[in-house]
Every structure is written in structure tokens, then in C-alpha cells.
mmCIF file of C-alpha atoms (C1' of nucleotides) in Angstrom:
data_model
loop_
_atom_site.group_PDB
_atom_site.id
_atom_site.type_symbol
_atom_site.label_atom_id
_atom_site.label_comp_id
_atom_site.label_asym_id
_atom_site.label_seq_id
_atom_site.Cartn_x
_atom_site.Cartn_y
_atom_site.Cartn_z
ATOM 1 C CA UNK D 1 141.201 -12.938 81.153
ATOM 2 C CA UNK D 2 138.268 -10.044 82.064
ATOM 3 C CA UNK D 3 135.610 -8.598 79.887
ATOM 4 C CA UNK D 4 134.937 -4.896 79.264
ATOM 5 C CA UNK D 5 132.703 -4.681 81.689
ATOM 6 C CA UNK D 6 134.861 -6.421 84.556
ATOM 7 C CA UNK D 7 137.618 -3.729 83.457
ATOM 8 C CA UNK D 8 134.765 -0.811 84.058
ATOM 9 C CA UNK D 9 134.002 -2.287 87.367
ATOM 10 C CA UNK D 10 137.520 -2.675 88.401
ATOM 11 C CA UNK D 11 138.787 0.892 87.381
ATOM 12 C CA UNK D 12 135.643 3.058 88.218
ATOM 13 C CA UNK D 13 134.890 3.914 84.516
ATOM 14 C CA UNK D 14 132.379 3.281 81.982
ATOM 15 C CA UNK D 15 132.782 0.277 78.781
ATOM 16 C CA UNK D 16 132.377 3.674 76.594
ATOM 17 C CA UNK D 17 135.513 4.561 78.194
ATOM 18 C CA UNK D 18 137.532 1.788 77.353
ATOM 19 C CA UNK D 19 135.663 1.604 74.520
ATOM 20 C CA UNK D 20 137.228 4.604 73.276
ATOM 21 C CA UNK D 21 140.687 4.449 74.445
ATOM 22 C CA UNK D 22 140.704 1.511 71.974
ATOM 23 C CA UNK D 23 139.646 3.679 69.325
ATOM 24 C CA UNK D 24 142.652 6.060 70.120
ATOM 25 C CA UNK D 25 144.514 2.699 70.088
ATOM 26 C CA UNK D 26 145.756 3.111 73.415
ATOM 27 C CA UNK D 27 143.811 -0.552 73.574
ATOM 28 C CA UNK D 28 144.032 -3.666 71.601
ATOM 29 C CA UNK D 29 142.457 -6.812 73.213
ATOM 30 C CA UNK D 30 141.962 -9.876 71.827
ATOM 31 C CA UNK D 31 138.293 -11.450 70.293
ATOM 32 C CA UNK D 32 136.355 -14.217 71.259
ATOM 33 C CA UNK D 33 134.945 -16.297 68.669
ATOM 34 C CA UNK D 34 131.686 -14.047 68.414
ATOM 35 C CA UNK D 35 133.554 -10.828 68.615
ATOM 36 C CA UNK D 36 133.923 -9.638 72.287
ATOM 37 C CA UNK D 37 136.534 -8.259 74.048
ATOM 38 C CA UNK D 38 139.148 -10.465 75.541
ATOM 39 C CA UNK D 39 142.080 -8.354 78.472
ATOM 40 C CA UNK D 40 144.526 -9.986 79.434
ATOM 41 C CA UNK D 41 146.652 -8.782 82.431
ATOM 42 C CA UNK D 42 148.662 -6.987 79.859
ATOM 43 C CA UNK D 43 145.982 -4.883 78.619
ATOM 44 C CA UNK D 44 144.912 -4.364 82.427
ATOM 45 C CA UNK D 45 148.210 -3.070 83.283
ATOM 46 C CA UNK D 46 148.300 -0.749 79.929
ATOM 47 C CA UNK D 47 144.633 0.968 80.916
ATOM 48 C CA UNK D 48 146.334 1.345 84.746
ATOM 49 C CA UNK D 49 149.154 3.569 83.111
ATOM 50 C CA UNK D 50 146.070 5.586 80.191
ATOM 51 C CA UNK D 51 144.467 6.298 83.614
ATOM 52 C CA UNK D 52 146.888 7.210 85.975
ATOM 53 C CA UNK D 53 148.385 9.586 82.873
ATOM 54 C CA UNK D 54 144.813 11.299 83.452
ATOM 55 C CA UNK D 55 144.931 11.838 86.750
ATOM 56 C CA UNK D 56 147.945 13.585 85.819
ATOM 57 C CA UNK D 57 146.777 15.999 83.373
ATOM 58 C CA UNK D 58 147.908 14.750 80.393
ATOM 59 C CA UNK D 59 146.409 14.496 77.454
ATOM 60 C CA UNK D 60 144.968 10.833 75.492
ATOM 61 C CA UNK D 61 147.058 11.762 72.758
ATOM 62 C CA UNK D 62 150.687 12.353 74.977
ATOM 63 C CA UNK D 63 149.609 9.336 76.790
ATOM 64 C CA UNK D 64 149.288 7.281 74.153
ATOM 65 C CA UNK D 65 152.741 8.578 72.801
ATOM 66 C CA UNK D 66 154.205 7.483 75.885
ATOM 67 C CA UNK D 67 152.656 4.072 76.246
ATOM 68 C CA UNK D 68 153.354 3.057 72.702
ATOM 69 C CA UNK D 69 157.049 3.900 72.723
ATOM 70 C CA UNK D 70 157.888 2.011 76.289
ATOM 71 C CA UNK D 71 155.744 -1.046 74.815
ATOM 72 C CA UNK D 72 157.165 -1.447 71.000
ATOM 73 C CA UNK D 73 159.792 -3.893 70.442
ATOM 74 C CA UNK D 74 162.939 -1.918 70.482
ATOM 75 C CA UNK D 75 165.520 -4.013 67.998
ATOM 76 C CA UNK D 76 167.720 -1.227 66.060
ATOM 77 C CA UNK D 77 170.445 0.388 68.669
ATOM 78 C CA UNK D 78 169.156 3.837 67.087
ATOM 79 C CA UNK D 79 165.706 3.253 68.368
ATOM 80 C CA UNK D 80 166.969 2.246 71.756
ATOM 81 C CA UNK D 81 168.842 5.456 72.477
ATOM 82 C CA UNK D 82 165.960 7.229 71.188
ATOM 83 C CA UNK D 83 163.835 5.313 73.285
ATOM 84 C CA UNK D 84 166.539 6.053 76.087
ATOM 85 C CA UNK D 85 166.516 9.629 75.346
ATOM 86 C CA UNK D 86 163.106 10.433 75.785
ATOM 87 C CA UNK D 87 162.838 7.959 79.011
ATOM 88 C CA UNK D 88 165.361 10.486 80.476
ATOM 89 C CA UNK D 89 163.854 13.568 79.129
ATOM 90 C CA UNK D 90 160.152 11.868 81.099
ATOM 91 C CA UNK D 91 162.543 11.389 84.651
ATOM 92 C CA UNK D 92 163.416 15.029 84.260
ATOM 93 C CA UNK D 93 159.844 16.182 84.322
ATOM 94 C CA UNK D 94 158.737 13.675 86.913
ATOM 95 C CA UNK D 95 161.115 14.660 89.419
ATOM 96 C CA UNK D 96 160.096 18.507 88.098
ATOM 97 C CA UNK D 97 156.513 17.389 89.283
ATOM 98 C CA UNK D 98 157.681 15.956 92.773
ATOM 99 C CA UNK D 99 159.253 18.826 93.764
ATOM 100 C CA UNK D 100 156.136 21.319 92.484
ATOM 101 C CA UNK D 101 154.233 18.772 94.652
ATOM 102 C CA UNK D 102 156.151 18.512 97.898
ATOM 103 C CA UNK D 103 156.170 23.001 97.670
ATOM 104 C CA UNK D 104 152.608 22.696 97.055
ATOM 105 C CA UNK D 105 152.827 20.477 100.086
ATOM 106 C CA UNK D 106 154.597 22.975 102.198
ATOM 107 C CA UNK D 107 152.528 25.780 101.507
ATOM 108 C CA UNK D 108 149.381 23.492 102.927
ATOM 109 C CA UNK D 109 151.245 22.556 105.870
ATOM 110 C CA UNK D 110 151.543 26.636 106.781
ATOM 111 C CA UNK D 111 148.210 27.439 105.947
ATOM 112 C CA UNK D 112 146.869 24.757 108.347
ATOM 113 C CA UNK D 113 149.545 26.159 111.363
ATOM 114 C CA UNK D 114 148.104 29.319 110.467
ATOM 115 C CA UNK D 115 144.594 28.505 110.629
ATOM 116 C CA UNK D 116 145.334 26.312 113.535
ATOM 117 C CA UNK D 117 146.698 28.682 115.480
ATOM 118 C CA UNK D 118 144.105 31.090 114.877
ATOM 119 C CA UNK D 119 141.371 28.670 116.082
ATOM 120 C CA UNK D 120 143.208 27.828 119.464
ATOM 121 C CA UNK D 121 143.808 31.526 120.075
ATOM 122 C CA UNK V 1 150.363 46.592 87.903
ATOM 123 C CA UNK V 2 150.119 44.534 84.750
ATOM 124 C CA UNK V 3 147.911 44.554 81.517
ATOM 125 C CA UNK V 4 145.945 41.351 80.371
ATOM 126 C CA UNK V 5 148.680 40.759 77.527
ATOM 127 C CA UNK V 6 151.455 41.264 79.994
ATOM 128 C CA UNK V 7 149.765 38.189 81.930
ATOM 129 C CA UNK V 8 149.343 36.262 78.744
ATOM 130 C CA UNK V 9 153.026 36.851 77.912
ATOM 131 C CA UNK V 10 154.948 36.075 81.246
ATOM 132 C CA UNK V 11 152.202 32.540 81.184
ATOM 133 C CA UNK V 12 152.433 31.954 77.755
ATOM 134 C CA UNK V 13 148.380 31.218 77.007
ATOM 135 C CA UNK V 14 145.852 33.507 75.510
ATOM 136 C CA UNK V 15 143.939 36.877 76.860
ATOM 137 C CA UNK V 16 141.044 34.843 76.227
ATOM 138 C CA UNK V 17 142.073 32.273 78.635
ATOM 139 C CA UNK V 18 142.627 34.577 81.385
ATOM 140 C CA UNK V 19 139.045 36.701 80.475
ATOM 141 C CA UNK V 20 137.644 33.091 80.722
ATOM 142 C CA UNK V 21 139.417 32.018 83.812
ATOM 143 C CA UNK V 22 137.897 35.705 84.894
ATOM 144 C CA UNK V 23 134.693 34.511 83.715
ATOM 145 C CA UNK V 24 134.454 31.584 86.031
ATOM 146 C CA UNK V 25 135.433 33.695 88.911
ATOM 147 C CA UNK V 26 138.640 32.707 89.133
ATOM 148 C CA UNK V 27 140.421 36.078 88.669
ATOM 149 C CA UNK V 28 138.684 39.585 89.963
ATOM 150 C CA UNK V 29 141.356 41.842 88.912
ATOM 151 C CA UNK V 30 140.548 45.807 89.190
ATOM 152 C CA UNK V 31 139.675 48.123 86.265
ATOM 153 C CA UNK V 32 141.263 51.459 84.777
ATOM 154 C CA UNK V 33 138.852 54.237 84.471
ATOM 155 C CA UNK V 34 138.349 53.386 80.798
ATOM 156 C CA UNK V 35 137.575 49.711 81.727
ATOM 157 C CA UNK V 36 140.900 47.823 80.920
ATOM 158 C CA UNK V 37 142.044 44.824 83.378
ATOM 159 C CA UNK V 38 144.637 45.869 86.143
ATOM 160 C CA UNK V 39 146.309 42.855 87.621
ATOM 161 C CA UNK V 40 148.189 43.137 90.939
ATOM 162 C CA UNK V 41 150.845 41.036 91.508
ATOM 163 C CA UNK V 42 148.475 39.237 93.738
ATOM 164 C CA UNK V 43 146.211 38.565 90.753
ATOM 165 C CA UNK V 44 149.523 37.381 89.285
ATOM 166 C CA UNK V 45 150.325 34.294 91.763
ATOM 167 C CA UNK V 46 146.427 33.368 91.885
ATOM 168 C CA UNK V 47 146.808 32.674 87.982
ATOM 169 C CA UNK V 48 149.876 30.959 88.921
ATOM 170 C CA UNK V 49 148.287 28.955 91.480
ATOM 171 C CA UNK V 50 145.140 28.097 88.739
ATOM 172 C CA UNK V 51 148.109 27.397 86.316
ATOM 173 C CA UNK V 52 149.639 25.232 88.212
ATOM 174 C CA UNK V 53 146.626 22.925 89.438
ATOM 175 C CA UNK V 54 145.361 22.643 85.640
ATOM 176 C CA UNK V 55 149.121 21.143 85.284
ATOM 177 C CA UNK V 56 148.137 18.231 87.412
ATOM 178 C CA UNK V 57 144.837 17.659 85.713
ATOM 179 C CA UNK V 58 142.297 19.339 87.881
ATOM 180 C CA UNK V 59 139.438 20.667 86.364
ATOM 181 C CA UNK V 60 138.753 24.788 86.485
ATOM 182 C CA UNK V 61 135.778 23.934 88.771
ATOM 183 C CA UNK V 62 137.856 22.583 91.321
ATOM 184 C CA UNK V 63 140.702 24.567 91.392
ATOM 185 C CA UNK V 64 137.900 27.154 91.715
ATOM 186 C CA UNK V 65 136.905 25.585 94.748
ATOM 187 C CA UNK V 66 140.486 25.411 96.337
ATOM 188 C CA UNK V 67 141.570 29.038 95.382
ATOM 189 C CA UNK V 68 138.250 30.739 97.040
ATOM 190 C CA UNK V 69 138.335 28.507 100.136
ATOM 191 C CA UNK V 70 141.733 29.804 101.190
ATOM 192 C CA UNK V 71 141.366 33.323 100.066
ATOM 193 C CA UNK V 72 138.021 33.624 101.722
ATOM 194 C CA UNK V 73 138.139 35.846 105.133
ATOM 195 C CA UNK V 74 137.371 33.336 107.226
ATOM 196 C CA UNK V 75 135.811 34.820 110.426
ATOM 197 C CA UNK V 76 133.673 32.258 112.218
ATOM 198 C CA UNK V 77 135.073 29.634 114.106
ATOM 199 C CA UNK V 78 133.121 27.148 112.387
ATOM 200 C CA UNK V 79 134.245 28.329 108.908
ATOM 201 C CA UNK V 80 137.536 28.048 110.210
ATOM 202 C CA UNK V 81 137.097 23.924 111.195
ATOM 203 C CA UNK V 82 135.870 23.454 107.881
ATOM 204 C CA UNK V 83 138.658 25.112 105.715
ATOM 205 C CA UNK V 84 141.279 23.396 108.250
ATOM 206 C CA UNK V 85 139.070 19.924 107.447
ATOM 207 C CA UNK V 86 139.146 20.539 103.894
ATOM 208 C CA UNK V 87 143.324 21.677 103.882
ATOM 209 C CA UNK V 88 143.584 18.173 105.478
ATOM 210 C CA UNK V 89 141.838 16.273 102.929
ATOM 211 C CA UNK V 90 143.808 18.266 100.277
ATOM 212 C CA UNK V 91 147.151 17.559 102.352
ATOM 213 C CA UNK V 92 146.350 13.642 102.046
ATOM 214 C CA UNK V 93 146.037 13.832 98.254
ATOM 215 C CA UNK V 94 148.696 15.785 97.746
ATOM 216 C CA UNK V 95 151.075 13.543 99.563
ATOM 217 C CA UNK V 96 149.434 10.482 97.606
ATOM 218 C CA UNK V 97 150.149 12.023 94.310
ATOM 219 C CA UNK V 98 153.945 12.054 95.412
ATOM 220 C CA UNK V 99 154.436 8.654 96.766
ATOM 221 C CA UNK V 100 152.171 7.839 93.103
ATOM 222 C CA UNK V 101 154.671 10.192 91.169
ATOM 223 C CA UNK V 102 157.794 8.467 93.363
ATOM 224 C CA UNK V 103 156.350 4.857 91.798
ATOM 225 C CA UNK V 104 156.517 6.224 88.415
ATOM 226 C CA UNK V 105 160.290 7.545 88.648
ATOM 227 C CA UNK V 106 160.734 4.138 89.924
ATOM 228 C CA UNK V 107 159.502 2.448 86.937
ATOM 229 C CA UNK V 108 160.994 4.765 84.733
ATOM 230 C CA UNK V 109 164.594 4.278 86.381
ATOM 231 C CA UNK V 110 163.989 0.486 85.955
ATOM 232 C CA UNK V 111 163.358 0.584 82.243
ATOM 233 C CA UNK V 112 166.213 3.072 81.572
ATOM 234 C CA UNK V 113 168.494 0.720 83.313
ATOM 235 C CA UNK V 114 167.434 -2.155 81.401
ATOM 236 C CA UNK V 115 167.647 -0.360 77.805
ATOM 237 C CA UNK V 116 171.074 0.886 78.980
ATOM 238 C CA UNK V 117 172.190 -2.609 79.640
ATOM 239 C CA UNK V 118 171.061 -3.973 76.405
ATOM 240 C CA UNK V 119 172.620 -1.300 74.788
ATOM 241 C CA UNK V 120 175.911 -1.727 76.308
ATOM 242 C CA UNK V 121 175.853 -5.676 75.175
ATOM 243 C "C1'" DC A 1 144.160 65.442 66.422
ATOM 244 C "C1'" DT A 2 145.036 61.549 63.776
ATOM 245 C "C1'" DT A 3 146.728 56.966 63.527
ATOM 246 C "C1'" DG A 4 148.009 52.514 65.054
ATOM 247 C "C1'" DT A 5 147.852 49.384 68.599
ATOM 248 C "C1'" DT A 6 145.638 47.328 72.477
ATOM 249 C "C1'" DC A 7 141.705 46.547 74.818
ATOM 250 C "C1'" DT A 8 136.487 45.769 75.511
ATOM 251 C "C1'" DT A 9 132.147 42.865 75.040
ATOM 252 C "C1'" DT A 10 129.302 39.708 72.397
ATOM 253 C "C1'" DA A 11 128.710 35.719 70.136
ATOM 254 C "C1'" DC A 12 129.318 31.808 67.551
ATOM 255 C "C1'" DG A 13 132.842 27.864 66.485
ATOM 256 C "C1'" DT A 14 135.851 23.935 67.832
ATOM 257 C "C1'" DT A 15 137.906 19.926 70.031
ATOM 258 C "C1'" DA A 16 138.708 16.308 73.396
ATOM 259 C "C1'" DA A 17 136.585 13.060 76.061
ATOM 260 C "C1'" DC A 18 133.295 10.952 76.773
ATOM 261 C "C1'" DG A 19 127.464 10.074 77.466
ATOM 262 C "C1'" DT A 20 123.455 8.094 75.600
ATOM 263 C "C1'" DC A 21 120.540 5.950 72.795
ATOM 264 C "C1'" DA A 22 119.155 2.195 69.288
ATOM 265 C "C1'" DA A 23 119.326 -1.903 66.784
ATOM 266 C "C1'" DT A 24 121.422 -6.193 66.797
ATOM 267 C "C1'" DG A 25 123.968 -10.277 68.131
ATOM 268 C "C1'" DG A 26 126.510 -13.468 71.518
ATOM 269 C "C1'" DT A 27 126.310 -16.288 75.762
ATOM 270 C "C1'" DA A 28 125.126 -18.384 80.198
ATOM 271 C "C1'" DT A 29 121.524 -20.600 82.762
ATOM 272 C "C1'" DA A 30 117.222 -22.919 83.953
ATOM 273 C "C1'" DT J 1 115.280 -23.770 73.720
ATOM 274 C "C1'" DA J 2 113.564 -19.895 75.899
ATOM 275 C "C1'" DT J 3 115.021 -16.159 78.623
ATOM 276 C "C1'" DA J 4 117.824 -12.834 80.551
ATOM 277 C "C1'" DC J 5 121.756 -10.449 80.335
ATOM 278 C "C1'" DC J 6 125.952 -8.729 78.402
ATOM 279 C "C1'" DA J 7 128.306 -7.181 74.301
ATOM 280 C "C1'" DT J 8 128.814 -5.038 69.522
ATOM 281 C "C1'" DT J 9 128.811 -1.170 66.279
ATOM 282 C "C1'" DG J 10 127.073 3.042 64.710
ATOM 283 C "C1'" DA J 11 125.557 7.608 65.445
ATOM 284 C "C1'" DC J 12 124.180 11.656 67.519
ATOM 285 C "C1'" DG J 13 124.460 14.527 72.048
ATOM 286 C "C1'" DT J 14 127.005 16.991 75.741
ATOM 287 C "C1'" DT J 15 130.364 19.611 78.401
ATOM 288 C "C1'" DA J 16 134.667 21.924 79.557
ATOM 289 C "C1'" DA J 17 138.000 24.832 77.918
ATOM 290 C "C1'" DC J 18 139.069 27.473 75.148
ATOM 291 C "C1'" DG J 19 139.552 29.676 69.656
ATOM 292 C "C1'" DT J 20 138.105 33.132 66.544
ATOM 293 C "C1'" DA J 21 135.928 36.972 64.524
ATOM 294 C "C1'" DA J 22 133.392 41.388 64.677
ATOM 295 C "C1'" DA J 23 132.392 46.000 66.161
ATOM 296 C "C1'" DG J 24 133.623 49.400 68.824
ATOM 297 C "C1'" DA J 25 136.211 52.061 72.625
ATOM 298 C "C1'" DA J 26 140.762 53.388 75.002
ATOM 299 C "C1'" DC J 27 145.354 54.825 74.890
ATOM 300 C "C1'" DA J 28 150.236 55.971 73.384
ATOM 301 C "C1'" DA J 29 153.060 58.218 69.903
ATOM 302 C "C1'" DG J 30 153.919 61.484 66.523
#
DNA sequence: CTTGTTCTTTACGTTAACGTCAATGGTATA
DNA sequence: TATACCATTGACGTTAACGTAAAGAACAAG
């Protein structure tokens, strides 16, 4: 169990941060007695996917669609191929994104032999 | 030769966008003797390029950075270090958002796997 | 040459994602 | 129990990345 401010430490972000992801309710932690914050490793995991989401330019809003529909208890067979549907539709554009990356990649890698080359001329 | 709208079009965002982008110093197309944008087709892949790193949540400020170092003429030797330095750096995150990205298909494969086998009970 | 469309600059408005107080209350430690 | 720190909820402030509207100029078509 971690406070707020153990969560701020451990991620590199401010308590007004996490403060407000919960206020998007991308966050729910429990209370203590007098009110604070409670995480458990569940809600640590769930602020490692908000983040990493971020660093991939999506928005709090598409994030929060995504975590909320691979967290809620699928029962009816309906929502589970829904839930299937848009898990495949998600691999389609991650695999998209690796391949933008590894061109992205390969463009680097000839700019640097360029550049290279140029120096050791 | 393009107009601003023709850019807008083919990207699908706004002329403001693009007189923003311009605005930051990201774009420097040439002008028609009445004043109108011209964009080259090398204007064209640099608001591809600024397109593309917005896609994978860099800021405008950085991607400013990125685009200018390697457009730059870069004559002295010691300009030349530095841009190979800083291609390096770039190269290493690159390659960490793909192994990150790789995770992620990972997961998502897992999870699809497991709703497809509860389906199929 | 007129007319309609496209473009220009200028300028103020908006929204997401927080930052930054302020006032107050909980909690650990000596 | 006093003290020092950490947390809580407002509430207003800030910045990036545009949106939107106005007033006027450029350009293409008839």
C-alpha cells in the first residue's frame, strides 16, 4: 500500500497529477479512516499504463477509454466480443506504430552514416 | 507547388494549424508575389515529419528542435559531432519506444487470447 | 470588370493538463 | 501533547495548441 506522494516520487510526477487523473476517473484508491489516499499495486499498475499512454501521445480521455474497457468485468458474451473487437482493432494500430518507428529508425541510422562519413572524410 | 488548403486537405487539419506550425518556425514555405504560401514538396514531407512526431506525443517545441538540427547546413566539424551526438541520443529513444511498443502488443495478445478462450467455453 | 472564392494578418477565445496557492485536517514522532 | 510534516479540498492561474471571427487583399471564372 503507497500514499500519493510515494506514487509522485516513484513515477516522476506531481500529487496534482495523480490528483487529477482521479478526477478524470482514470484513479480510484481506497481511504484511510481520515480520508487519504490508499494504492494498492493495482492502482500502481493502472497509473503505469495513464502514463505510458502519454508518452504515447494520446489523449487522458482515449486513455481512459482504453483502461476502463480492459479493466471492467466482462460477463455478457456480447460485451466480450466487443471487448475482443476493439483489443484487435488497438493490435492493428500498435503494430502500425512499430513499423512508423523502426522507418523512423532507419532514416536515423542513414543520417548518422551520412554525417559520419562526412566527418572522417 | 501546393496552396495552404491543398496542405490542409492531403493532412486533414486546419490552415490555421499549418500558419501556426509556420509561426513557431516550423515551416518557411515561399510566397507568391501577392503574398500567398507556396509549399514545395519539401515543405510537404517537413509537415509530414512534424505530423508524425506530434503522433507519438512530442511537443511542437521539440520536434522543432529535431527538424532544424538535421536540416541545418552543418559546416563545422564541431557542429557536425554534436548533431551526430544528438542523432545518437535520438537513435536510443527511438529503439526504446519499440521494444516499449513490442511489450504492449505483448500484453495486448495475452488478453485477446484469454477473452477468446473464455469465449469459446 | 464584377463576383465569388481563397487567402492574408490581427486578435481574442477555448480546452486539456496541469501548477500554485490557501485554509484546514490527519498522522507520526519525540 | 506539542510539533512537524503530509494530506485534503477548493479555487484560481498558466501554457501549449490550436479555434474562430473580422476586415481586407488576391485570384480565377464568366
Amino acid at each position: 500500500m503507497y500514499s500519493i506522494s510515494d506514487l509522485a516520487e516513484e513515477f516522476g510526477i506531481t500529487t496534482r497529477t495523480i490528483r487529477y487523473y482521479e478526477e478524470l476517473g482514470l484513479l480510484k484508491p481506497a481511504r484511510s479512516e481520515g480520508g487519504r489516499r490508499i494504492y494498492s499495486s493495482r492502482d500502481l499498475a493502472r497509473l503505469k499504463l495513464v502514463i505510458r499512454g502519454k508518452r504515447f501521445g494520446f489523449s487522458l480521455e482515449e486513455i481512459k477509454e482504453m483502461v476502463l474497457l480492459f479493466d471492467e468485468d466482462r460477463t455478457g458474451e456480447k460485451q466480450l466480443e466487443r471487448t475482443i473487437e476493439y483489443g484487435q482493432e488497438k493490435l492493428a494500430a500498435v503494430n502500425e506504430r512499430i513499423c512508423e518507428l523502426v522507418e523512423i529508425r532507419e532514416e536515423i541510422e542513414r543520417l548518422l552514416m551520412d554525417f559520419k562519413g562526412r566527418l572522417s572524410k
